[in-house]
Amino acid sequence: MNETTPYTGGRKMYDADSHVMETLTWLTDHATAEQRNLIAPLATEKGGKGVRKAIAQAEARRADPAATRELLEQPLISGPKGWAAYGASTPEERSHALDLLGFEKQLVFPTFAMGQFAGSSDPDKLYGGTDMLNRAMGSFCAGDERMLGVGFAPLLDPGLALEAVRHGLKQGVRAFWLKSDPAGGRSPSHLDYDPIWDLLERERVPIVLHIGGGRGLDRDYHETGHPPVTDWLGGGENLRGKDYHAISHSPQNFLTALIYDQVFQRFPELKCGVIELGATWVPGFLRILDQGHRAFRKAEPLLQSLELTPSEFFRRQVRVSLFPYEDAGWLIDQAGAEIFMFASDYPHPEGGRDPIGRFDASLDEAAVPAASRDRFYHGNFADMFHLPA
């Protein structure tokens, strides 16, 4: 690969979605002595077949300079994905990968580590695992200012959640992933969470929603009498066709609550990213938000006292990434240039082999002007993080 010509072609681009591919001991390697026995081993089943073999092969490649040189002879974006990708699991390689890809900022999520603890109702396990994860993400991204690590803040207990955010900020977390479903018998818009929103607003740190963080399609919809199918990665837990339309339902409920219950009004500088959850639902959702406001405000004081329309709060404070097969040009035409963001999903296969090429083709077809393209490729990301445009 010619290192003087990155994948971006020298254009300014910020990447709203990428991932660490965790090794088997990645989370426990960042545990304190007291935390080490709190969590289960890394569950690899969701990654499809042969995950442990893939991890071992990737570790062997990293130890082999000749194999690494061979890997770098092909374009990274269209090369091997998952653990086999260059920069998948180590920060040193990821920094070099960013040189080759050309992204000037990259939001970095975990992949499987949250599955080791995030579903627990045991506060010690839940918040202990959160502390490990946030320490690990901060450490992975600490050496390169281009990488913005995403931590986790479980809302089960508002006080413990606030402490997790405070500690995560000290650990270097630059955005906090929240589950989009209610926790602990509370809406995410509950007043008990206001200290969290206040802290994040003051620190200019966004919250983010991501696929895997909310209830999806009820499993019974896959009980059809036909032979069961695996997902496209060969496992049984990721997206199948009927799952796709439902991934945005829980995030829509979350956003409706934060808008209708005035969280975004009380905290006007709090930003929310909606990542790897699709975006084609956004134009219709903006209309539904405003329709619901008009239809029910007579009976609901919080709706009556909103200072903006719900869609205006969304446009001001919510940013949404696209899958590479979505029509960026049409979405910008329908919903505006201030919402949508480019994302590569590197090194996950869902990001495709040429996301820039696919997005550019859509933007060209819709004759999207240069200023709106800039917002898509970097400006809306910058706004989410309160960075200079």
CSV table of C-alpha atoms in Angstrom, one decimal:
chain,number,residue,atom,x,y,z
A,1,MET,CA,0.0,0.0,0.0
A,2,ASN,CA,1.2,3.5,-0.8
A,3,GLU,CA,1.3,5.2,2.6
A,4,THR,CA,1.2,8.6,0.9
A,5,THR,CA,-2.3,7.9,-0.5
A,6,PRO,CA,-4.6,7.0,2.3
A,7,TYR,CA,-8.1,5.5,1.7
A,8,THR,CA,-9.7,8.9,2.2
A,9,GLY,CA,-7.6,10.3,-0.7
A,10,GLY,CA,-6.5,13.2,1.6
A,11,ARG,CA,-10.1,14.4,2.2
A,12,LYS,CA,-11.1,15.4,5.8
A,13,MET,CA,-13.1,12.5,7.3
A,14,TYR,CA,-14.1,11.6,10.8
A,15,ASP,CA,-15.3,8.0,11.3
A,16,ALA,CA,-18.3,7.6,13.6
A,17,ASP,CA,-18.0,3.9,14.1
A,18,SER,CA,-15.1,1.5,14.6
A,19,HIS,CA,-14.3,-1.4,17.0
A,20,VAL,CA,-11.8,-3.2,19.0
A,21,MET,CA,-11.7,-6.9,18.4
A,22,GLU,CA,-11.1,-8.2,22.0
A,23,THR,CA,-8.8,-11.1,22.7
A,24,LEU,CA,-9.9,-13.7,25.2
A,25,THR,CA,-8.4,-12.0,28.2
A,26,TRP,CA,-8.8,-8.4,27.1
A,27,LEU,CA,-11.3,-7.4,29.7
A,28,THR,CA,-9.7,-9.3,32.7
A,29,ASP,CA,-6.3,-7.9,31.7
A,30,HIS,CA,-7.7,-4.5,32.8
A,31,ALA,CA,-9.3,-5.8,36.1
A,32,THR,CA,-8.2,-4.9,39.5
A,33,ALA,CA,-7.4,-7.9,41.8
A,34,GLU,CA,-10.8,-7.5,43.4
A,35,GLN,CA,-12.6,-7.5,40.0
A,36,ARG,CA,-10.8,-10.4,38.3
A,37,ASN,CA,-13.3,-13.1,39.4
A,38,LEU,CA,-16.5,-11.0,38.8
A,39,ILE,CA,-17.1,-11.8,35.2
A,40,ALA,CA,-17.4,-14.7,32.9
A,41,PRO,CA,-14.9,-15.5,30.1
A,42,LEU,CA,-15.3,-13.8,26.7
A,43,ALA,CA,-18.3,-15.4,24.9
A,44,THR,CA,-17.2,-15.9,21.3
A,45,GLU,CA,-20.3,-17.6,19.9
A,46,LYS,CA,-21.8,-14.4,18.6
A,47,GLY,CA,-18.9,-13.8,16.3
A,48,GLY,CA,-19.7,-16.8,14.2
A,49,LYS,CA,-17.8,-20.0,13.6
A,50,GLY,CA,-14.1,-20.5,14.4
A,51,VAL,CA,-13.6,-17.4,16.6
A,52,ARG,CA,-11.0,-18.9,18.9
A,53,LYS,CA,-9.0,-20.1,15.8
A,54,ALA,CA,-9.3,-16.6,14.3
A,55,ILE,CA,-8.0,-15.0,17.4
A,56,ALA,CA,-5.0,-17.4,17.5
A,57,GLN,CA,-4.3,-16.8,13.9
A,58,ALA,CA,-4.3,-13.0,14.3
A,59,GLU,CA,-2.0,-13.3,17.3
A,60,ALA,CA,0.4,-15.4,15.2
A,61,ARG,CA,0.3,-12.9,12.3
A,62,ARG,CA,1.2,-10.0,14.6
A,63,ALA,CA,4.2,-12.0,15.8
A,64,ASP,CA,5.3,-12.6,12.2
A,65,PRO,CA,6.8,-9.5,10.4
A,66,ALA,CA,6.6,-11.2,7.0
A,67,ALA,CA,3.0,-12.0,7.4
A,68,THR,CA,2.3,-8.5,8.5
A,69,ARG,CA,4.1,-7.0,5.5
A,70,GLU,CA,2.0,-9.3,3.2
A,71,LEU,CA,-1.2,-8.1,4.9
A,72,LEU,CA,-0.3,-4.5,4.4
A,73,GLU,CA,0.2,-5.0,0.7
A,74,GLN,CA,-3.5,-4.9,0.2
A,75,PRO,CA,-5.9,-2.0,1.0
A,76,LEU,CA,-7.0,-2.2,4.6
A,77,ILE,CA,-10.6,-1.3,4.0
A,78,SER,CA,-11.2,-4.1,1.5
A,79,GLY,CA,-8.9,-6.6,3.2
A,80,PRO,CA,-9.5,-9.1,6.0
A,81,LYS,CA,-12.1,-8.2,8.6
A,82,GLY,CA,-12.6,-9.1,12.2
A,83,TRP,CA,-9.6,-10.3,14.2
A,84,ALA,CA,-7.7,-10.8,11.0
A,85,ALA,CA,-7.8,-7.1,10.1
A,86,TYR,CA,-4.8,-4.9,10.7
A,87,GLY,CA,-5.2,-2.8,13.8
A,88,ALA,CA,-8.1,-4.9,15.1
A,89,SER,CA,-6.8,-5.6,18.6
A,90,THR,CA,-3.7,-3.5,19.4
A,91,PRO,CA,-3.5,0.2,19.7
A,92,GLU,CA,-0.1,0.4,18.0
A,93,GLU,CA,-1.4,-1.2,14.9
A,94,ARG,CA,-4.7,0.8,15.0
A,95,SER,CA,-2.7,4.0,15.0
A,96,HIS,CA,-0.8,2.9,11.9
A,97,ALA,CA,-4.1,1.7,10.4
A,98,LEU,CA,-5.5,5.2,10.8
A,99,ASP,CA,-2.5,6.6,8.9
A,100,LEU,CA,-3.3,4.2,6.0
A,101,LEU,CA,-7.1,4.8,6.2
A,102,GLY,CA,-6.7,8.6,6.6
A,103,PHE,CA,-9.5,9.1,9.2
A,104,GLU,CA,-8.6,12.2,11.3
A,105,LYS,CA,-10.9,11.1,14.1
A,106,GLN,CA,-12.4,7.7,14.9
A,107,LEU,CA,-14.9,6.7,17.5
A,108,VAL,CA,-13.9,3.3,18.9
A,109,PHE,CA,-16.4,0.9,20.5
A,110,PRO,CA,-15.9,-2.5,22.1
A,111,THR,CA,-17.2,-5.6,20.2
A,112,PHE,CA,-18.0,-8.5,22.5
A,113,ALA,CA,-16.7,-7.5,26.0
A,114,MET,CA,-19.9,-6.0,27.2
A,115,GLY,CA,-21.5,-9.4,26.9
A,116,GLN,CA,-19.4,-10.6,29.8
A,117,PHE,CA,-21.3,-8.4,32.3
A,118,ALA,CA,-23.8,-5.9,30.9
A,119,GLY,CA,-26.8,-8.2,31.2
A,120,SER,CA,-26.2,-8.8,34.9
A,121,SER,CA,-28.6,-7.4,37.6
A,122,ASP,CA,-25.8,-7.8,40.2
A,123,PRO,CA,-24.5,-4.3,40.8
A,124,ASP,CA,-21.0,-5.6,41.8
A,125,LYS,CA,-20.7,-7.5,38.5
A,126,LEU,CA,-22.4,-4.9,36.4
A,127,TYR,CA,-20.4,-1.9,37.6
A,128,GLY,CA,-17.2,-3.8,38.2
A,129,GLY,CA,-17.3,-5.0,34.6
A,130,THR,CA,-18.1,-1.4,33.5
A,131,ASP,CA,-15.0,-0.2,35.3
A,132,MET,CA,-12.8,-2.8,33.6
A,133,LEU,CA,-14.3,-1.9,30.2
A,134,ASN,CA,-13.9,1.8,30.6
A,135,ARG,CA,-10.3,1.4,31.8
A,136,ALA,CA,-9.6,-0.9,28.8
A,137,MET,CA,-11.1,1.5,26.2
A,138,GLY,CA,-9.3,4.5,27.7
A,139,SER,CA,-6.1,2.6,27.6
A,140,PHE,CA,-6.6,1.4,24.0
A,141,CYS,CA,-7.1,5.0,22.8
A,142,ALA,CA,-4.7,6.9,25.1
A,143,GLY,CA,-1.7,7.0,22.8
A,144,ASP,CA,-3.4,8.6,19.7
A,145,GLU,CA,-5.6,11.7,19.9
A,146,ARG,CA,-7.4,10.6,16.7
A,147,MET,CA,-9.0,7.7,18.6
A,148,LEU,CA,-12.0,8.5,20.8
A,149,GLY,CA,-12.8,5.6,23.1
A,150,VAL,CA,-16.4,4.7,23.9
A,151,GLY,CA,-17.1,3.5,27.5
A,152,PHE,CA,-20.3,2.2,29.1
A,153,ALA,CA,-22.7,3.6,31.7
A,154,PRO,CA,-25.4,1.2,32.9
A,155,LEU,CA,-28.4,3.1,34.2
A,156,LEU,CA,-29.6,0.4,36.6
A,157,ASP,CA,-28.7,2.5,39.6
A,158,PRO,CA,-28.5,6.3,39.1
A,159,GLY,CA,-25.9,6.9,41.8
A,160,LEU,CA,-23.6,4.1,40.6
A,161,ALA,CA,-24.1,5.2,37.0
A,162,LEU,CA,-23.0,8.7,37.9
A,163,GLU,CA,-20.0,7.3,39.6
A,164,ALA,CA,-19.2,5.2,36.6
A,165,VAL,CA,-19.3,8.2,34.4
A,166,ARG,CA,-17.1,10.2,36.7
A,167,HIS,CA,-14.6,7.5,36.9
A,168,GLY,CA,-14.8,6.8,33.2
A,169,LEU,CA,-14.0,10.4,32.3
A,170,LYS,CA,-10.8,10.1,34.4
A,171,GLN,CA,-10.0,6.8,32.6
A,172,GLY,CA,-10.1,8.7,29.2
A,173,VAL,CA,-13.6,7.7,28.0
A,174,ARG,CA,-14.7,10.2,25.3
A,175,ALA,CA,-18.3,9.0,24.9
A,176,PHE,CA,-20.7,6.8,26.9
A,177,TRP,CA,-22.7,4.0,25.4
A,178,LEU,CA,-26.1,3.7,27.1
A,179,LYS,CA,-28.6,0.9,26.7
A,180,SER,CA,-31.8,2.3,25.1
A,181,ASP,CA,-34.2,0.3,27.2
A,182,PRO,CA,-35.5,1.4,30.6
A,183,ALA,CA,-33.4,0.2,33.5
A,184,GLY,CA,-34.2,-0.2,37.2
A,185,GLY,CA,-37.9,0.5,36.6
A,186,ARG,CA,-37.1,4.0,35.3
A,187,SER,CA,-37.4,5.7,31.9
A,188,PRO,CA,-34.0,7.0,30.7
A,189,SER,CA,-35.6,10.4,31.0
A,190,HIS,CA,-36.2,10.1,34.7
A,191,LEU,CA,-35.1,13.1,36.8
A,192,ASP,CA,-32.8,10.8,38.8
A,193,TYR,CA,-30.4,10.8,35.8
A,194,ASP,CA,-30.2,14.6,35.6
A,195,PRO,CA,-26.8,14.7,37.4
A,196,ILE,CA,-25.4,12.5,34.7
A,197,TRP,CA,-26.7,14.7,31.9
A,198,ASP,CA,-25.4,17.7,33.7
A,199,LEU,CA,-21.9,16.3,34.1
A,200,LEU,CA,-21.7,15.1,30.5
A,201,GLU,CA,-23.0,18.4,29.2
A,202,ARG,CA,-20.3,20.3,31.3
A,203,GLU,CA,-17.6,17.9,30.1
A,204,ARG,CA,-18.8,18.1,26.5
A,205,VAL,CA,-19.0,14.3,26.3
A,206,PRO,CA,-21.8,12.7,24.2
A,207,ILE,CA,-24.0,9.7,24.9
A,208,VAL,CA,-24.3,7.1,22.2
A,209,LEU,CA,-26.6,4.3,21.3
A,210,HIS,CA,-25.4,1.4,19.3
A,211,ILE,CA,-26.7,-1.9,17.9
A,212,GLY,CA,-26.8,-4.5,20.6
A,213,GLY,CA,-27.8,-2.0,23.3
A,214,GLY,CA,-31.6,-2.4,23.1
A,215,ARG,CA,-34.3,-5.0,22.7
A,216,GLY,CA,-34.7,-6.1,19.2
A,217,LEU,CA,-37.2,-8.4,17.4
A,218,ASP,CA,-38.9,-10.9,19.7
A,219,ARG,CA,-37.2,-14.3,19.1
A,220,ASP,CA,-40.5,-16.0,18.6
A,221,TYR,CA,-40.8,-14.3,15.2
A,222,HIS,CA,-38.0,-16.7,14.1
A,223,GLU,CA,-40.1,-19.7,15.2
A,224,THR,CA,-41.8,-20.3,11.9
A,225,GLY,CA,-41.8,-24.1,11.3
A,226,HIS,CA,-39.1,-23.6,8.6
A,227,PRO,CA,-35.5,-24.8,9.3
A,228,PRO,CA,-33.7,-22.3,11.4
A,229,VAL,CA,-31.2,-20.0,9.7
A,230,THR,CA,-27.9,-18.6,11.0
A,231,ASP,CA,-27.0,-15.0,10.6
A,232,TRP,CA,-24.7,-14.0,7.7
A,233,LEU,CA,-21.6,-14.4,9.9
A,234,GLY,CA,-22.4,-18.1,10.6
A,235,GLY,CA,-23.6,-17.5,14.2
A,236,GLY,CA,-27.1,-17.3,15.7
A,237,GLU,CA,-27.2,-14.1,17.5
A,238,ASN,CA,-26.5,-11.3,15.0
A,239,LEU,CA,-28.8,-9.8,12.4
A,240,ARG,CA,-31.1,-11.8,10.1
A,241,GLY,CA,-33.5,-10.3,7.6
A,242,LYS,CA,-36.5,-9.9,10.0
A,243,ASP,CA,-34.3,-8.4,12.7
A,244,TYR,CA,-33.1,-5.5,10.6
A,245,HIS,CA,-36.2,-3.3,10.6
A,246,ALA,CA,-36.5,-3.6,14.4
A,247,ILE,CA,-33.1,-2.4,15.5
A,248,SER,CA,-34.2,1.2,15.6
A,249,HIS,CA,-37.3,0.7,17.6
A,250,SER,CA,-35.7,0.8,21.1
A,251,PRO,CA,-33.5,3.8,20.1
A,252,GLN,CA,-36.6,5.7,18.9
A,253,ASN,CA,-38.3,5.1,22.2
A,254,PHE,CA,-35.2,6.3,24.0
A,255,LEU,CA,-35.0,9.5,21.9
A,256,THR,CA,-38.8,10.2,22.2
A,257,ALA,CA,-38.4,10.0,26.0
A,258,LEU,CA,-35.5,12.4,26.2
A,259,ILE,CA,-37.2,14.9,23.8
A,260,TYR,CA,-40.8,14.7,25.2
A,261,ASP,CA,-39.7,14.7,28.9
A,262,GLN,CA,-37.5,17.7,28.3
A,263,VAL,CA,-34.0,16.2,28.9
A,264,PHE,CA,-32.7,17.9,25.8
A,265,GLN,CA,-34.5,21.1,26.7
A,266,ARG,CA,-32.9,21.1,30.2
A,267,PHE,CA,-29.5,20.2,28.8
A,268,PRO,CA,-29.2,21.9,25.4
A,269,GLU,CA,-25.5,21.1,24.9
A,270,LEU,CA,-25.9,17.3,25.5
A,271,LYS,CA,-25.4,15.4,22.3
A,272,CYS,CA,-26.5,11.9,21.4
A,273,GLY,CA,-25.1,9.7,18.7
A,274,VAL,CA,-27.1,6.9,17.2
A,275,ILE,CA,-24.5,4.5,15.7
A,276,GLU,CA,-24.9,1.3,13.6
A,277,LEU,CA,-28.7,1.4,13.9
A,278,GLY,CA,-29.5,2.5,10.4
A,279,ALA,CA,-30.8,5.9,9.4
A,280,THR,CA,-33.5,5.3,6.8
A,281,TRP,CA,-36.1,5.5,9.7
A,282,VAL,CA,-35.1,9.1,10.5
A,283,PRO,CA,-37.3,11.2,8.1
A,284,GLY,CA,-40.5,9.4,9.1
A,285,PHE,CA,-39.5,9.5,12.8
A,286,LEU,CA,-39.1,13.3,12.7
A,287,ARG,CA,-42.7,13.6,11.4
A,288,ILE,CA,-44.0,11.2,14.0
A,289,LEU,CA,-42.3,13.1,16.8
A,290,ASP,CA,-44.0,16.3,15.7
A,291,GLN,CA,-47.3,14.6,15.1
A,292,GLY,CA,-47.3,13.1,18.6
A,293,HIS,CA,-46.5,16.5,20.1
A,294,ARG,CA,-49.4,18.2,18.3
A,295,ALA,CA,-51.8,15.4,19.1
A,296,PHE,CA,-51.2,15.0,22.8
A,297,ARG,CA,-49.8,18.3,24.1
A,298,LYS,CA,-53.3,19.5,25.3
A,299,ALA,CA,-53.2,16.9,28.1
A,300,GLU,CA,-49.5,16.8,28.9
A,301,PRO,CA,-47.8,19.8,30.5
A,302,LEU,CA,-44.3,18.7,29.5
A,303,LEU,CA,-45.3,18.7,25.9
A,304,GLN,CA,-47.0,22.0,26.2
A,305,SER,CA,-43.9,23.7,27.6
A,306,LEU,CA,-41.4,22.4,25.0
A,307,GLU,CA,-39.5,25.4,23.7
A,308,LEU,CA,-38.9,23.8,20.3
A,309,THR,CA,-40.7,21.3,18.2
A,310,PRO,CA,-39.5,17.7,18.9
A,311,SER,CA,-37.9,17.5,15.5
A,312,GLU,CA,-36.0,20.7,16.2
A,313,PHE,CA,-34.5,19.1,19.4
A,314,PHE,CA,-33.6,16.1,17.4
A,315,ARG,CA,-31.8,18.1,14.7
A,316,ARG,CA,-30.0,20.2,17.3
A,317,GLN,CA,-28.8,17.3,19.5
A,318,VAL,CA,-28.9,13.9,17.7
A,319,ARG,CA,-26.4,12.6,15.1
A,320,VAL,CA,-27.0,9.4,13.2
A,321,SER,CA,-24.5,7.2,11.3
A,322,LEU,CA,-25.4,5.3,8.2
A,323,PHE,CA,-24.9,1.7,7.0
A,324,PRO,CA,-22.9,1.8,3.7
A,325,TYR,CA,-25.9,0.5,1.7
A,326,GLU,CA,-28.2,3.3,2.8
A,327,ASP,CA,-28.9,6.2,0.5
A,328,ALA,CA,-27.1,9.1,2.0
A,329,GLY,CA,-28.1,11.6,-0.7
A,330,TRP,CA,-31.8,10.8,-0.3
A,331,LEU,CA,-31.6,11.0,3.5
A,332,ILE,CA,-30.0,14.4,3.4
A,333,ASP,CA,-32.6,15.6,1.0
A,334,GLN,CA,-35.4,14.3,3.2
A,335,ALA,CA,-34.2,15.2,6.6
A,336,GLY,CA,-31.4,17.8,6.3
A,337,ALA,CA,-27.7,17.9,6.3
A,338,GLU,CA,-27.2,18.4,10.0
A,339,ILE,CA,-28.0,14.9,11.2
A,340,PHE,CA,-26.1,12.2,9.4
A,341,MET,CA,-22.5,10.9,9.7
A,342,PHE,CA,-20.1,8.8,7.8
A,343,ALA,CA,-19.0,5.5,9.5
A,344,SER,CA,-16.7,2.7,8.4
A,345,ASP,CA,-17.4,0.1,11.1
A,346,TYR,CA,-13.8,-0.9,10.8
A,347,PRO,CA,-12.8,-3.8,11.2
A,348,HIS,CA,-16.3,-5.3,11.2
A,349,PRO,CA,-17.6,-6.8,7.9
A,350,GLU,CA,-20.8,-4.8,8.0
A,351,GLY,CA,-18.8,-1.7,7.0
A,352,GLY,CA,-18.3,-3.2,3.6
A,353,ARG,CA,-15.2,-3.0,1.3
A,354,ASP,CA,-15.6,0.6,0.1
A,355,PRO,CA,-17.9,2.7,2.2
A,356,ILE,CA,-16.6,6.0,0.9
A,357,GLY,CA,-17.2,4.9,-2.7
A,358,ARG,CA,-20.7,3.8,-1.9
A,359,PHE,CA,-21.6,7.0,0.0
A,360,ASP,CA,-19.9,9.2,-2.7
A,361,ALA,CA,-22.0,7.5,-5.4
A,362,SER,CA,-25.2,8.3,-3.5
A,363,LEU,CA,-24.2,11.9,-2.8
A,364,ASP,CA,-23.3,12.4,-6.4
A,365,GLU,CA,-26.6,11.0,-7.7
A,366,ALA,CA,-28.5,13.4,-5.4
A,367,ALA,CA,-26.2,16.3,-6.3
A,368,VAL,CA,-25.5,17.0,-2.7
A,369,PRO,CA,-23.6,20.3,-2.4
A,370,ALA,CA,-20.0,20.4,-1.0
A,371,ALA,CA,-21.0,22.0,2.3
A,372,SER,CA,-23.5,19.2,3.1
A,373,ARG,CA,-21.0,16.6,2.1
A,374,ASP,CA,-18.5,18.1,4.6
A,375,ARG,CA,-21.1,17.9,7.3
A,376,PHE,CA,-21.7,14.2,6.5
A,377,TYR,CA,-18.0,13.3,6.4
A,378,HIS,CA,-16.8,15.3,9.3
A,379,GLY,CA,-18.9,18.3,10.4
A,380,ASN,CA,-21.7,16.5,12.2
A,381,PHE,CA,-19.2,14.3,14.0
A,382,ALA,CA,-17.3,17.4,15.1
A,383,ASP,CA,-20.6,18.9,16.3
A,384,MET,CA,-21.4,15.8,18.4
A,385,PHE,CA,-18.0,16.2,20.2
A,386,HIS,CA,-18.0,20.0,20.3
A,387,LEU,CA,-14.9,20.0,18.1
A,388,PRO,CA,-13.9,22.8,15.7
A,389,ALA,CA,-15.5,22.1,12.4
